[in-house]
Amino acid sequence: MKKTARKLLASVLSLSLMATSLPVISNTTAFAVESKFLVNMIGKVDDYYSLWLYCNDETGTAFTFSGREVPCEVWSLFMESDTFEKDYGICYSENLFKQYSFPDAEITKWQTVGTNEYTYQVINYGPIIWMDEAGEAHTFTCIKDVEDYVMQNYDVNLLNIDEIPEEELPWVVLAKRKAEQTPTEPTPTEPTPTVPKKERLTRLRDVTYSEDGRTYGLYLYDNTETGTLFTFYGYDMPSPFISWLDDSTGVFDVGAKFSFGARTKENFDFPNADIVMRGGEAGSGNEYYDIINYGDIVYKDEAGESHTFTCIKDVEDYLIQSNLVTLVDGGTTTTTEPSNILIGDITMDGKVDLMDAIYLSKICLNVISETDTQKIAGDCDANGVVDDFDVTLLMEFCIGLQKKLPVTD
């Protein structure tokens, strides 16, 4: 089969698989898109609930509301003002995701490494449906629909947005916080080119942990900015640390967002943050929280000792000093690659099947980003480049038209 014909086949089969496949499960952390803040915490109702100010200059709506009164599943839509815009991406925890329905959206399910917890990446193209406690469905097609529903069904204090001082508007408050805590840098005379983010975490292989029989990963961490290189096992590492190592971009930035369950939150403290209980019953141990952080992160280890992190280097140093990782001497993941990578195994599950073809097609369509290991596993013709021709070869291998990978003839 000529390469041009194969490329056409790759495009057709890729689109077909993309349309019919289930969401791909991955250990990659989800992404977040910054949007205009419409909500700001202005006080406390009690130990668990806050008083919030909502302002939207586009709709001319402003009111205050209690977190105890308005369900978090509803008012959390205010936190992301671009929720209803085409192609807007947002990530939901598993508990919150179950409260919604997205009739027209691309949904990807991400697994938190070393746990049974999942996060859902939603790229929305239409309305959002919320089911209330009485089982009644409410369809929101824009942020104005959410405003109207809250004002009609809950006790809010309506305000005249024109009478609210500019310095109290949510987006102004956030901008001020960033300005106060972010070092001032000189404006460059020429635009700085965008540098693609380098993957810092590579899953080398799967490992079955003898104590619980579950499968975890052996990972290689390579941070060229700090010069740190080490390996670690997923079962040794608290899941928040794995997420931070995988993509430290924004972790310690002003306004960084986290979602923690009660059990995870017990081990962390955020001295300067807005913390909202978003679901569950207070004191039950099943509640979960939204955290918007503006400073240091404090971790309490199993011995009860506190460790303060102000940057990703602090996290690296703690992991090294606590013997949770194994240091590697010299080189980077780009110069020394693991020799046991199975060509075609894009999902790193130890086998090659159609799910790998689906995953590789999404990489080639720039729907998801590839890791260094996946670049090697996806090079099905061994030419050093991963493209739709590799997708075709991988599909042919899965249906028996190719006998081995890579195909070099």
Coordinates of C-alpha atoms in Angstrom, one line a residue:
M1 CA 0.0 0.0 0.0
K2 CA 1.5 3.4 -1.0
K3 CA 2.1 5.9 1.8
T4 CA -0.3 8.5 0.4
A5 CA -3.1 5.9 0.4
R6 CA -2.1 4.8 3.9
K7 CA -2.2 8.4 5.1
L8 CA -5.8 8.7 3.8
L9 CA -6.7 5.5 5.5
A10 CA -5.2 6.8 8.8
S11 CA -7.3 10.0 8.6
V12 CA -10.6 8.0 8.0
L13 CA -9.9 5.4 10.6
S14 CA -8.7 8.0 13.1
L15 CA -11.9 10.0 12.8
S16 CA -14.0 6.8 13.0
L17 CA -12.3 5.6 16.1
M18 CA -12.4 9.1 17.7
A19 CA -16.2 9.2 17.1
T20 CA -16.9 5.8 18.6
S21 CA -14.4 5.3 21.3
L22 CA -14.9 5.6 25.0
P23 CA -12.9 8.3 26.9
V24 CA -9.2 7.4 27.2
I25 CA -8.0 6.8 30.7
S26 CA -4.7 8.4 31.4
N27 CA -2.5 9.3 34.3
T28 CA -1.8 12.8 32.9
T29 CA -3.0 15.7 35.0
A30 CA -5.9 17.7 33.6
F31 CA -5.6 21.2 32.2
A32 CA -7.2 24.4 33.3
V33 CA -8.0 27.5 31.2
E34 CA -7.9 30.9 33.0
S35 CA -11.1 32.9 32.8
K36 CA -12.4 36.1 34.3
F37 CA -13.3 35.7 38.0
L38 CA -16.9 36.8 38.7
V39 CA -17.0 35.6 42.3
N40 CA -15.1 36.8 45.4
M41 CA -15.4 35.7 49.0
I42 CA -16.3 38.7 51.2
G43 CA -17.1 37.0 54.6
K44 CA -18.0 33.9 56.5
V45 CA -21.4 32.5 57.2
D46 CA -20.1 30.0 59.7
D47 CA -17.1 27.6 60.1
Y48 CA -18.0 25.8 56.9
Y49 CA -19.7 28.2 54.6
S50 CA -18.7 31.6 53.1
L51 CA -20.5 34.7 51.9
W52 CA -19.9 35.5 48.3
L53 CA -20.2 38.5 46.0
Y54 CA -21.2 37.8 42.4
C55 CA -20.7 40.5 39.7
N56 CA -21.1 40.3 36.0
D57 CA -20.5 43.5 34.1
E58 CA -21.6 41.9 30.8
T59 CA -25.1 41.0 32.1
G60 CA -25.3 43.9 34.6
T61 CA -26.1 41.5 37.4
A62 CA -24.7 41.6 41.0
F63 CA -25.8 40.0 44.2
T64 CA -24.4 38.4 47.4
F65 CA -25.2 34.8 48.4
S66 CA -24.5 32.3 51.0
G67 CA -22.6 29.1 50.2
R68 CA -25.0 27.4 52.6
E69 CA -28.0 28.5 50.7
V70 CA -27.0 28.1 47.0
P71 CA -25.9 24.5 46.0
C72 CA -22.2 24.4 45.2
E73 CA -22.9 22.5 42.0
V74 CA -24.8 25.6 40.8
W75 CA -22.7 28.5 42.0
S76 CA -19.4 26.8 41.0
L77 CA -20.4 27.5 37.4
F78 CA -19.9 31.2 38.3
M79 CA -16.2 30.4 39.1
E80 CA -15.5 29.8 35.4
S81 CA -17.1 32.6 33.4
D82 CA -16.2 31.0 30.0
T83 CA -18.0 27.7 30.9
F84 CA -20.5 28.0 28.0
E85 CA -18.1 29.2 25.4
K86 CA -17.3 26.9 22.4
D87 CA -14.2 24.8 22.9
Y88 CA -13.8 26.0 26.5
G89 CA -12.1 23.3 28.6
I90 CA -12.6 22.7 32.3
C91 CA -11.8 19.9 34.7
Y92 CA -14.2 18.4 37.2
S93 CA -13.6 16.1 40.2
E94 CA -15.5 12.8 40.0
N95 CA -18.1 13.8 42.6
L96 CA -18.9 17.1 41.0
F97 CA -18.9 15.6 37.5
K98 CA -21.7 13.3 38.5
Q99 CA -24.0 16.3 39.2
Y100 CA -24.0 17.4 35.6
S101 CA -24.8 16.2 32.1
F102 CA -23.2 17.6 28.9
P103 CA -25.3 16.8 25.8
D104 CA -22.6 18.1 23.4
A105 CA -19.1 17.8 24.8
E106 CA -15.8 15.9 24.4
I107 CA -15.2 14.2 27.8
T108 CA -11.9 12.5 28.8
K109 CA -11.5 10.5 32.0
W110 CA -8.2 10.9 33.8
Q111 CA -7.0 8.6 36.6
T112 CA -5.0 10.0 39.5
V113 CA -1.8 8.0 39.6
G114 CA -1.8 5.4 42.4
T115 CA -5.5 5.9 43.4
N116 CA -9.0 5.0 42.3
E117 CA -9.9 8.6 42.0
Y118 CA -10.7 10.2 38.6
T119 CA -10.9 13.6 37.1
Y120 CA -13.0 14.5 34.0
Q121 CA -11.8 16.9 31.3
V122 CA -14.7 18.4 29.6
I123 CA -14.5 20.4 26.3
N124 CA -18.0 21.8 26.1
Y125 CA -19.9 22.8 22.9
G126 CA -23.4 23.4 24.3
P127 CA -25.6 23.5 27.3
I128 CA -25.0 22.1 30.8
I129 CA -27.7 20.2 32.6
W130 CA -27.9 20.1 36.4
M131 CA -30.2 17.7 38.3
D132 CA -31.4 19.1 41.6
E133 CA -32.1 17.1 44.8
A134 CA -35.8 16.6 43.8
G135 CA -34.7 15.0 40.5
E136 CA -35.7 17.9 38.3
A137 CA -33.4 18.8 35.4
H138 CA -32.3 22.4 34.8
T139 CA -30.7 23.3 31.5
F140 CA -28.2 26.2 31.4
T141 CA -27.2 27.5 28.0
C142 CA -25.3 30.6 29.2
I143 CA -24.1 32.2 32.4
K144 CA -27.3 34.4 32.4
D145 CA -29.4 31.2 32.8
V146 CA -27.5 30.3 35.9
E147 CA -28.0 33.9 37.3
D148 CA -31.7 33.7 36.6
Y149 CA -32.1 30.3 38.3
V150 CA -30.2 31.4 41.4
M151 CA -32.2 34.6 41.7
Q152 CA -35.5 32.9 41.3
N153 CA -34.9 30.0 43.6
Y154 CA -32.6 31.2 46.4
D155 CA -32.4 34.0 48.9
V156 CA -29.9 36.4 47.4
N157 CA -29.3 40.1 48.1
L158 CA -29.6 41.9 44.8
L159 CA -27.2 44.9 44.3
N160 CA -26.8 47.6 41.7
I161 CA -23.5 46.8 40.0
D162 CA -22.9 50.4 39.1
E163 CA -22.8 51.3 42.9
I164 CA -20.2 48.7 43.8
P165 CA -16.8 50.3 44.2
E166 CA -14.4 49.2 41.4
E167 CA -11.8 48.0 43.9
E168 CA -14.4 45.4 45.2
L169 CA -15.2 43.8 41.9
P170 CA -14.1 40.2 41.9
W171 CA -11.8 40.4 38.9
V172 CA -10.2 43.6 40.2
V173 CA -9.6 42.0 43.6
L174 CA -7.9 39.0 42.0
A175 CA -5.7 41.2 39.8
K176 CA -4.6 43.2 42.8
R177 CA -3.7 40.1 44.7
K178 CA -1.6 38.9 41.7
A179 CA 0.1 42.3 41.4
E180 CA 1.0 42.4 45.2
Q181 CA 2.4 38.9 45.2
T182 CA 4.0 38.5 41.8
P183 CA 7.5 40.1 41.3
T184 CA 7.5 42.9 38.8
E185 CA 9.6 42.1 35.7
P186 CA 10.7 44.5 33.0
T187 CA 8.7 44.5 29.8
P188 CA 10.7 42.8 27.0
T189 CA 11.4 45.0 24.0
E190 CA 10.6 42.1 21.7
P191 CA 7.8 39.5 22.1
T192 CA 9.1 36.4 23.9
P193 CA 8.5 33.2 21.8
T194 CA 6.3 30.6 23.3
V195 CA 8.3 27.5 24.4
P196 CA 6.3 24.2 24.4
K197 CA 6.2 22.7 27.9
K198 CA 8.6 19.8 28.3
E199 CA 7.1 16.7 29.9
R200 CA 8.9 16.1 33.2
L201 CA 7.3 12.8 34.1
T202 CA 7.8 9.6 32.1
R203 CA 6.1 6.3 33.0
L204 CA 8.7 3.7 32.4
R205 CA 6.7 0.6 33.1
D206 CA 3.9 -0.9 35.2
V207 CA 4.6 -2.5 38.6
T208 CA 2.3 -4.8 40.6
Y209 CA 2.5 -3.8 44.2
S210 CA 2.6 -7.0 46.4
E211 CA 0.7 -5.4 49.4
D212 CA -2.6 -4.7 47.6
G213 CA -2.1 -6.4 44.2
R214 CA -2.8 -3.2 42.3
T215 CA -0.8 -1.9 39.4
Y216 CA 1.2 1.2 39.8
G217 CA 3.9 2.9 37.7
L218 CA 7.6 3.3 37.8
Y219 CA 8.3 6.9 36.9
L220 CA 11.3 8.9 35.8
Y221 CA 11.2 12.6 36.8
D222 CA 13.5 15.0 34.8
N223 CA 13.4 18.7 35.5
T224 CA 16.1 20.5 33.4
E225 CA 15.3 23.8 35.1
T226 CA 16.3 22.6 38.6
G227 CA 18.7 19.9 37.3
T228 CA 16.9 17.2 39.2
L229 CA 16.6 13.7 38.0
F230 CA 15.1 10.7 39.9
T231 CA 12.9 7.7 39.7
F232 CA 10.0 6.7 42.0
Y233 CA 7.2 4.2 42.4
G234 CA 3.6 5.4 42.3
Y235 CA 2.7 3.4 45.5
D236 CA 5.3 5.3 47.5
M237 CA 4.2 8.8 46.5
P238 CA 1.2 10.8 47.8
S239 CA -1.0 11.6 44.7
P240 CA -0.8 15.4 45.0
F241 CA 3.0 15.3 44.7
I242 CA 2.7 13.2 41.5
S243 CA 0.4 15.7 39.9
W244 CA 2.7 18.6 40.9
L245 CA 5.8 16.8 39.5
D246 CA 4.0 16.0 36.3
D247 CA 3.1 19.6 35.6
S248 CA 4.4 22.2 38.1
T249 CA 3.2 25.0 35.9
G250 CA 1.0 27.3 38.1
V251 CA 1.2 25.1 41.2
F252 CA 2.7 28.0 43.3
D253 CA 1.2 30.8 41.2
V254 CA -1.1 33.3 42.8
G255 CA -4.7 32.0 42.3
A256 CA -3.7 28.4 41.6
K257 CA -6.6 26.1 41.9
F258 CA -6.8 22.7 43.6
S259 CA -9.6 20.2 44.5
F260 CA -9.0 18.0 47.5
G261 CA -11.0 15.4 49.2
A262 CA -11.2 15.5 53.0
R263 CA -8.7 12.8 53.6
T264 CA -6.1 14.4 51.3
K265 CA -6.8 17.9 52.7
E266 CA -6.0 16.7 56.3
N267 CA -2.3 16.4 55.3
F268 CA -2.1 19.9 53.7
D269 CA -2.5 23.4 54.9
F270 CA -2.8 26.6 52.8
P271 CA -2.0 29.6 55.0
N272 CA -3.2 32.1 52.4
A273 CA -6.1 30.7 50.3
D274 CA -9.8 30.7 49.7
I275 CA -11.2 27.3 50.7
V276 CA -14.8 26.3 50.0
M277 CA -16.4 23.0 50.8
R278 CA -17.9 22.0 47.5
G279 CA -19.7 18.8 48.3
G280 CA -20.4 16.1 51.0
E281 CA -21.6 16.6 54.5
A282 CA -19.5 18.7 56.9
G283 CA -17.6 16.5 59.4
S284 CA -18.4 13.2 57.6
G285 CA -14.9 12.7 56.1
N286 CA -16.5 12.5 52.6
E287 CA -16.6 16.2 51.9
Y288 CA -14.4 17.7 49.2
Y289 CA -13.0 21.2 48.8
D290 CA -12.1 23.8 46.2
I291 CA -8.9 25.7 47.0
I292 CA -7.7 28.9 45.4
N293 CA -4.2 29.4 46.7
Y294 CA -2.2 32.6 47.1
G295 CA 1.0 31.5 48.9
D296 CA 2.9 28.6 50.4
I297 CA 1.7 25.0 50.8
V298 CA 2.3 23.2 54.0
Y299 CA 2.4 19.4 54.1
K300 CA 2.2 17.3 57.3
D301 CA 3.9 14.0 57.0
E302 CA 3.0 10.7 58.8
A303 CA 5.1 11.6 61.8
G304 CA 3.2 14.9 62.2
E305 CA 6.1 17.1 61.0
S306 CA 5.2 20.1 58.9
H307 CA 7.1 20.9 55.7
T308 CA 6.6 24.3 53.9
F309 CA 6.8 24.4 50.1
T310 CA 7.2 27.8 48.3
C311 CA 8.2 26.4 44.9
I312 CA 8.6 23.0 43.0
K313 CA 12.3 22.9 44.1
D314 CA 11.1 22.6 47.8
V315 CA 9.0 19.6 46.8
E316 CA 11.9 18.0 45.0
D317 CA 14.2 18.5 48.0
Y318 CA 11.7 17.0 50.5
L319 CA 11.1 13.9 48.3
I320 CA 14.9 13.4 48.0
Q321 CA 15.5 13.9 51.7
S322 CA 12.7 11.6 52.7
N323 CA 14.0 8.8 50.5
L324 CA 10.8 8.6 48.5
V325 CA 12.8 8.7 45.3
T326 CA 16.0 7.2 43.8
L327 CA 18.4 9.8 42.4
V328 CA 19.7 9.2 38.8
D329 CA 23.2 10.5 37.8
G330 CA 23.7 12.5 34.6
G331 CA 21.7 12.9 31.4
T332 CA 18.1 13.5 30.7
T333 CA 15.2 11.6 29.4
T334 CA 16.0 12.8 26.0
T335 CA 19.5 11.3 25.9
T336 CA 18.9 8.0 27.8
E337 CA 15.7 6.3 27.0
P338 CA 14.4 3.1 28.7
S339 CA 15.1 0.0 26.6
N340 CA 12.0 -1.9 27.5
I341 CA 9.4 0.2 25.7
L342 CA 6.9 -1.8 23.8
I343 CA 6.4 -0.2 20.3
G344 CA 2.7 0.5 19.9
D345 CA 1.9 0.5 23.6
I346 CA 0.8 4.1 23.8
T347 CA -1.4 3.6 26.9
M348 CA 1.5 1.9 28.8
D349 CA -0.6 -1.1 29.9
G350 CA 1.8 -3.8 28.6
K351 CA -0.2 -4.7 25.5
V352 CA -1.0 -3.4 22.0
D353 CA -4.6 -3.1 21.0
L354 CA -7.1 -0.7 19.3
M355 CA -7.1 1.5 22.4
D356 CA -3.5 2.3 21.7
A357 CA -4.5 3.3 18.1
I358 CA -7.2 5.6 19.4
Y359 CA -4.8 7.2 21.8
L360 CA -2.1 7.7 19.1
S361 CA -4.7 9.2 16.8
K362 CA -5.6 11.8 19.5
I363 CA -1.9 12.6 19.9
C364 CA -1.5 13.2 16.1
L365 CA -4.6 15.4 16.1
N366 CA -3.2 17.4 19.0
V367 CA -6.1 16.5 21.2
I368 CA -3.7 15.4 23.9
S369 CA 0.0 15.8 24.5
E370 CA 2.5 13.0 24.3
T371 CA 5.2 12.0 26.8
D372 CA 8.8 11.2 25.8
T373 CA 8.0 7.5 26.3
Q374 CA 4.9 7.7 24.1
K375 CA 7.0 9.4 21.3
I376 CA 9.1 6.2 21.2
A377 CA 6.2 3.8 21.5
G378 CA 4.3 5.6 18.8
D379 CA 7.1 5.6 16.2
C380 CA 5.8 2.5 14.4
D381 CA 7.9 2.9 11.3
A382 CA 11.1 3.8 13.2
N383 CA 11.8 7.0 11.3
G384 CA 12.0 9.3 14.4
V385 CA 8.7 11.1 13.7
V386 CA 5.2 10.3 15.0
D387 CA 2.5 11.1 12.5
D388 CA -0.7 9.7 11.0
F389 CA 1.3 7.1 9.0
D390 CA 2.3 5.6 12.4
V391 CA -1.4 5.5 13.3
T392 CA -2.1 3.5 10.1
L393 CA 0.6 1.0 10.8
L394 CA -0.6 0.6 14.4
M395 CA -4.2 0.0 13.2
E396 CA -2.9 -2.5 10.6
F397 CA -1.0 -4.4 13.4
C398 CA -4.1 -4.5 15.6
I399 CA -6.2 -6.1 12.8
G400 CA -3.5 -8.5 11.7
L401 CA -2.2 -6.8 8.5
Q402 CA 1.2 -6.2 10.0
K403 CA 3.0 -9.0 11.9
K404 CA 5.4 -6.9 14.0
L405 CA 6.3 -3.4 15.1
P406 CA 8.1 -1.3 14.1
V407 CA 7.6 -1.8 10.4
T408 CA 10.9 -0.9 8.7
D409 CA 10.5 -2.3 5.2

